[in-house]
Tab-separated table of C-alpha atoms and ligand atoms in Angstrom:
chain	number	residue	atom	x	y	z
A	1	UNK	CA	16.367	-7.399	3.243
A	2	UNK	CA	18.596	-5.909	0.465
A	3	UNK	CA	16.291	-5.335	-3.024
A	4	UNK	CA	19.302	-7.269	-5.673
A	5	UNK	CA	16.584	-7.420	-8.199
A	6	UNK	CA	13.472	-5.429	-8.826
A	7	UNK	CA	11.516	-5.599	-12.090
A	8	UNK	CA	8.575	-4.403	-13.651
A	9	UNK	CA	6.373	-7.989	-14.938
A	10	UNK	CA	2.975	-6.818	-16.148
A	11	UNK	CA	-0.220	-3.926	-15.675
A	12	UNK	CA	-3.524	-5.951	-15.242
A	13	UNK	CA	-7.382	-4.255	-15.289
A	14	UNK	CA	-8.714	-7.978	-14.387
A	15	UNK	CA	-7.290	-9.963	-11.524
A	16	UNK	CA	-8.086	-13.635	-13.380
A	17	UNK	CA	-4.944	-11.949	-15.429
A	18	UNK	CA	-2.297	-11.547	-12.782
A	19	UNK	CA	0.730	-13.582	-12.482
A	20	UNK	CA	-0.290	-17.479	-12.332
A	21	UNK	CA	2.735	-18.618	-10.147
A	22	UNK	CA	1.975	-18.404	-6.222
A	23	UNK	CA	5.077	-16.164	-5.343
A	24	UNK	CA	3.649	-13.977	-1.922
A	25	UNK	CA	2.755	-10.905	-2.539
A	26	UNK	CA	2.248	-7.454	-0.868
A	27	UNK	CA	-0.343	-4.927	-1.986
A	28	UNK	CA	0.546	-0.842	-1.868
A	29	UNK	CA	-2.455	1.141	-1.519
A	30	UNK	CA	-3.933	4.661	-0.472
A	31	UNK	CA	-5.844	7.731	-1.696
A	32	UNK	CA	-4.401	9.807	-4.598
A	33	UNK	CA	-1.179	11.488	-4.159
A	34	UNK	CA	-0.724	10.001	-0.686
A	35	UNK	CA	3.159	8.667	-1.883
A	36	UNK	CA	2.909	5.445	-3.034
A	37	UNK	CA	5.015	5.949	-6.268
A	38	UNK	CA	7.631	7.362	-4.574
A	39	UNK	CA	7.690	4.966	-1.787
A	40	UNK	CA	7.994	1.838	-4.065
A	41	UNK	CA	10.944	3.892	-5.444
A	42	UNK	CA	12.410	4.686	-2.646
A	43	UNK	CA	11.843	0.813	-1.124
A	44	UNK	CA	13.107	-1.002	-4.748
A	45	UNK	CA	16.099	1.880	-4.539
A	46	UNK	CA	14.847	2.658	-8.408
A	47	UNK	CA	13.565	6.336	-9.860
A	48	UNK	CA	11.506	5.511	-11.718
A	49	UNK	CA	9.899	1.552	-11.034
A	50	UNK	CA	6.485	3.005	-10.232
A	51	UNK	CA	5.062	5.676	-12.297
A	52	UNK	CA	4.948	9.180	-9.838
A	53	UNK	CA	1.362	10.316	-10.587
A	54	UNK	CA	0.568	13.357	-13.093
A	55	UNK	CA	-2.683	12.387	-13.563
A	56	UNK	CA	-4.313	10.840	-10.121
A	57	UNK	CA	-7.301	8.523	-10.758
A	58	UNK	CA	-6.228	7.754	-14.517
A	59	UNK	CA	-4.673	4.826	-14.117
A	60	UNK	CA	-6.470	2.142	-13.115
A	61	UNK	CA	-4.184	-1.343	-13.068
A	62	UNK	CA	-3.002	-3.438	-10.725
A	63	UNK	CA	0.533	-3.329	-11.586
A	64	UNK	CA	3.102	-6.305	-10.450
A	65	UNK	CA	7.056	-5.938	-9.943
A	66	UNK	CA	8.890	-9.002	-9.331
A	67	UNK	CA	11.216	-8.026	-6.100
A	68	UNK	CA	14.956	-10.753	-6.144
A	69	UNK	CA	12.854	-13.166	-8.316
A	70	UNK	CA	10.997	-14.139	-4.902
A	71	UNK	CA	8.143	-12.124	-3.949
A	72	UNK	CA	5.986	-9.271	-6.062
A	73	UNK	CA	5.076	-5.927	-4.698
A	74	UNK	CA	1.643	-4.862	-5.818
A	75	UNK	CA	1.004	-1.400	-6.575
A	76	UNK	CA	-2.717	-1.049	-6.800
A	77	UNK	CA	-4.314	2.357	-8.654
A	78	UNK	CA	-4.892	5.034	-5.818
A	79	UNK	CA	-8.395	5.537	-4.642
A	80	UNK	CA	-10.610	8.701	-3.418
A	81	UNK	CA	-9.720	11.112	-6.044
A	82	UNK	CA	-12.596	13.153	-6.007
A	83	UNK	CA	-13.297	14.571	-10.079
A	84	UNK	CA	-14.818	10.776	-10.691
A	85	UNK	CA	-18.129	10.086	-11.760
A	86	UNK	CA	-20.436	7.776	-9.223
A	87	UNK	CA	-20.256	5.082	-12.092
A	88	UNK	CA	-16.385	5.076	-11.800
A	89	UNK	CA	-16.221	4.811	-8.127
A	90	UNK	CA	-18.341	1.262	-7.931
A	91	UNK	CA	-16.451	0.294	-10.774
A	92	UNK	CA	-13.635	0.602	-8.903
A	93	UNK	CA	-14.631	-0.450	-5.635
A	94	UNK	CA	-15.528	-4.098	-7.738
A	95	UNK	CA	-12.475	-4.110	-8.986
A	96	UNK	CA	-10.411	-3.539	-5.654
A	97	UNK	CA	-12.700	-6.106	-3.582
A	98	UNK	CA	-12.144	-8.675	-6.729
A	99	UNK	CA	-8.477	-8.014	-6.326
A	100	UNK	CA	-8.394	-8.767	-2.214
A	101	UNK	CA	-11.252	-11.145	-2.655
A	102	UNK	CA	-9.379	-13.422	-4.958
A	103	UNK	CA	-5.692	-13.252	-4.753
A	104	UNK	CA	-4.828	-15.995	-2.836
A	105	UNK	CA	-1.311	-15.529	-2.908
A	106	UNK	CA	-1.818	-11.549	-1.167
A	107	UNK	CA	0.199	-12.053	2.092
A	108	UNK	CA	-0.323	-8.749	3.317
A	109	UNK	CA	-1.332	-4.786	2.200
A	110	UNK	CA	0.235	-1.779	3.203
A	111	UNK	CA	-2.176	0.985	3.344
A	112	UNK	CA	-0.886	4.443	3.188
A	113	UNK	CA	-1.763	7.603	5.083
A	114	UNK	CA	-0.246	10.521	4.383
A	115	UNK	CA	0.647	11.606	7.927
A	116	UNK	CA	-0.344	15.181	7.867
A	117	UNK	CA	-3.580	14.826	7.297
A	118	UNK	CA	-6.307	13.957	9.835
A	119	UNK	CA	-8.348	10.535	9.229
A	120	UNK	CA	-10.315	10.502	6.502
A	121	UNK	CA	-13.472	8.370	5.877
A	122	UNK	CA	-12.528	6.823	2.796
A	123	UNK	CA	-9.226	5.194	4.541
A	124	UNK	CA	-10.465	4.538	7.899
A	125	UNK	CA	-14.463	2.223	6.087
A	126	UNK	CA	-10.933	1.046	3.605
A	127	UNK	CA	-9.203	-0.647	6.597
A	128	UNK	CA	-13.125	-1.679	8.104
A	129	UNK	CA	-13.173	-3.314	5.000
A	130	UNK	CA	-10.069	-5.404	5.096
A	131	UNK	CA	-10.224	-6.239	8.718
A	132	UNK	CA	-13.982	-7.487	7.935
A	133	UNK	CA	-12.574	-9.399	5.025
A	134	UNK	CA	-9.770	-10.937	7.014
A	135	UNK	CA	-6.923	-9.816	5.000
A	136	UNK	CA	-3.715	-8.982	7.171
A	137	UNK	CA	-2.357	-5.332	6.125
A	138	UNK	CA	-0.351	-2.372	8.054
A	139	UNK	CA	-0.522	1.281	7.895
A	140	UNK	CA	2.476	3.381	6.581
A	141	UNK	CA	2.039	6.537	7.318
A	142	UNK	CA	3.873	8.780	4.542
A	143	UNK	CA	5.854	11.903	3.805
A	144	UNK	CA	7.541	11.999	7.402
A	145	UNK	CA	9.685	14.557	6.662
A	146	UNK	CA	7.094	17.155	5.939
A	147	UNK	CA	6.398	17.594	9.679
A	148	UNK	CA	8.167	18.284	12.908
A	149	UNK	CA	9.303	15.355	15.242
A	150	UNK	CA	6.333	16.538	17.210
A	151	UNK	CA	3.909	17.500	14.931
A	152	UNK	CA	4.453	13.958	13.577
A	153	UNK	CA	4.022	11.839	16.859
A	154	UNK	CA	1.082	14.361	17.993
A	155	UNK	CA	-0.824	13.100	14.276
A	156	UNK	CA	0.126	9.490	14.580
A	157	UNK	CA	-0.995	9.551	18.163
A	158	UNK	CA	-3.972	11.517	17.264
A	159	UNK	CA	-5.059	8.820	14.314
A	160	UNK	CA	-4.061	5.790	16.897
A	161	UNK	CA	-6.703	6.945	18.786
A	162	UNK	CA	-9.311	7.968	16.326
A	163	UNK	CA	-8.603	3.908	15.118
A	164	UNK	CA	-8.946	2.661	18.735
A	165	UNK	CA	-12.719	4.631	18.852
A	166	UNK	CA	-13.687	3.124	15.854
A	167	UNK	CA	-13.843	-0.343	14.721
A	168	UNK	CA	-10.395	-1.228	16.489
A	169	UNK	CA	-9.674	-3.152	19.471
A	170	UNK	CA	-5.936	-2.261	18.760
A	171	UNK	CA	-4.442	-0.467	16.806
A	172	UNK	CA	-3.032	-2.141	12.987
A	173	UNK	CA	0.871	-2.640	12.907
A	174	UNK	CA	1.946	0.411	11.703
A	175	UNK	CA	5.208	2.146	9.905
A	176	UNK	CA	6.249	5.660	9.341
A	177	UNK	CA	7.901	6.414	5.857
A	178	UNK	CA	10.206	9.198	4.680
A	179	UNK	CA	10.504	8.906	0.809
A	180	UNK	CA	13.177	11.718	0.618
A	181	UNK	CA	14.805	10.617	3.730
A	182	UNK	CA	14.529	6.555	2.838
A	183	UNK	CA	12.739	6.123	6.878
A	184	UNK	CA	10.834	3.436	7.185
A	185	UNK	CA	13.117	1.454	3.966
A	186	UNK	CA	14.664	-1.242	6.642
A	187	UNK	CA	11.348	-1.838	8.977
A	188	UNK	CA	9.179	-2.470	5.644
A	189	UNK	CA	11.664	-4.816	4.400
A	190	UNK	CA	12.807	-6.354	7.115
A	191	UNK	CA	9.125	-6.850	7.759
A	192	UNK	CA	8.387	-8.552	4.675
A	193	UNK	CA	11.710	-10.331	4.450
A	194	UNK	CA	11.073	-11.868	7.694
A	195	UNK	CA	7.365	-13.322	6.391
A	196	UNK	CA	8.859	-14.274	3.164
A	197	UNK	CA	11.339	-16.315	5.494
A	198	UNK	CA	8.304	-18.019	7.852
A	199	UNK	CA	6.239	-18.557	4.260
A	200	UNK	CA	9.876	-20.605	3.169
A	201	UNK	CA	10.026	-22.354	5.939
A	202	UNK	CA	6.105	-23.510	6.329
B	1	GDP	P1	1.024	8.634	-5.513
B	1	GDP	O1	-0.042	9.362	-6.300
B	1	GDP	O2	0.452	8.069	-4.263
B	1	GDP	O3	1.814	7.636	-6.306
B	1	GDP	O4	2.032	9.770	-4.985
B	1	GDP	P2	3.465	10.221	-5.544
B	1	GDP	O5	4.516	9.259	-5.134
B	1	GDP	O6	3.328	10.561	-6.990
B	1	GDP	O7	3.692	11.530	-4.642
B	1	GDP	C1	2.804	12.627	-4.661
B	1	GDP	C2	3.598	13.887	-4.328
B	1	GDP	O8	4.098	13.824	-3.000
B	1	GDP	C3	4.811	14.096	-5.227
B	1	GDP	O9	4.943	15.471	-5.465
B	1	GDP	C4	5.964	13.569	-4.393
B	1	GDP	O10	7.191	14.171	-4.712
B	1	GDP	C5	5.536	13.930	-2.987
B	1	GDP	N1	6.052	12.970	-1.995
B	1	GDP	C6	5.838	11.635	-1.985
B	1	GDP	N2	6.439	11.062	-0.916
B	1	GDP	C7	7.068	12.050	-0.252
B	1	GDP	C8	7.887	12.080	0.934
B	1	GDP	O11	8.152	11.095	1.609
B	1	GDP	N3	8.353	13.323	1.313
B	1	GDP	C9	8.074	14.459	0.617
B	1	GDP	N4	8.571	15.605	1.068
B	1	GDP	N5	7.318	14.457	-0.502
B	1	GDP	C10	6.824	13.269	-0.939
């Protein structure tokens, strides 16, 4: 899929305020810092579309960018940053399930992992959560380039398995990003593209 168009509609706290037309769209979400700004960047081929985080945990809002006037990409507020009070974490939590819970026009989240780290609680009960829930999503593992070709397939190996023990019969479909390099830009697309097409054609 080539991006012609990619614009910034509107920052929501409440999801009864999102966009009212049923355009699909696809939800970006991960822990703090994991890459998500710079991925939407790097996907939309613009800077500065998604804000690149100074202050992790601040912002709070579901934000919506219309992608060729045909589809929105979601970027939803990054989770797990630790200097939060209790209060602010269920807060949040309600306002993540509300936003899975009742988008009906959500075709499918992208949950990022930034690949050199090993599997962390918070994203594997995450991904629990949305398998429990029903709600289709993939994992896109981040910031490729930081490791070696090995390294790399020795940690996505590694957290295949570590799914495969836990709650997963098989493992989630699954992409590897670069956001210096642009890896992963074509799959993703391509990926959505090619659901946009079967949601056309339905
Ligand atoms: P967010 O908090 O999830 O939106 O993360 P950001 O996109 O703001 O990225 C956090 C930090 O990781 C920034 O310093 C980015 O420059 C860096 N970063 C993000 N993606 C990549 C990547 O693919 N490769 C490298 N080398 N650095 C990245």
């Amino acid at each position: 899929m080539q991006i012609k168009h990619a614009e910034f509609v509107m920052s929501n706290s409440k999801v009864a305020h999102c966009p009212k037309d049923r355009l699909p769209e696809y939800a970006f979400i991960g822990r703090s810092n994991v890459g998500k700004s710079s991925l939407i960047n790097m996907l939309t081929e613009r800077k500065n579309l998604a804000k690149t985080s100074s202050t992790p945990g601040k912002t709070q809002l579901i934000n919506h960018f219309l992608i060729n006037k045909n589809w929105y990409l979601v970027d939803l507020p990054g989770y797990g940053y630790a200097r939060v009070s209790k209060k602010a974490k269920k807060e949040f939590q309600k306002f993540i399930t509300d936003y899975f819970e009742k988008r009906e026009q959500l075709v499918s989240a992208f949950v990022l992992i930034d690949c050199r780290h090993d599997p962390q609680p918070i994203d594997l009960e995450f991904m629990e959560y949305l398998g429990e829930s029903q709600i289709p999503f993939s994992i896109i593992f981040t910031k490729a380039d930081k490791l070696k070709p090995q390294a790399l397939a020795r940690n996505i190996e590694d957290y295949k398995a570590k799914l495969l023990e836990g709650a997963w019969m098989e493992v989630p479909n699954y992409f590897i990003s670069s956001s210096s390099h642009g890896d992963g830009r074509d799959d993703i697309l391509n990926y959505i593209g090619d659901i946009n097409k079967q949601i056309a054609a339905d």
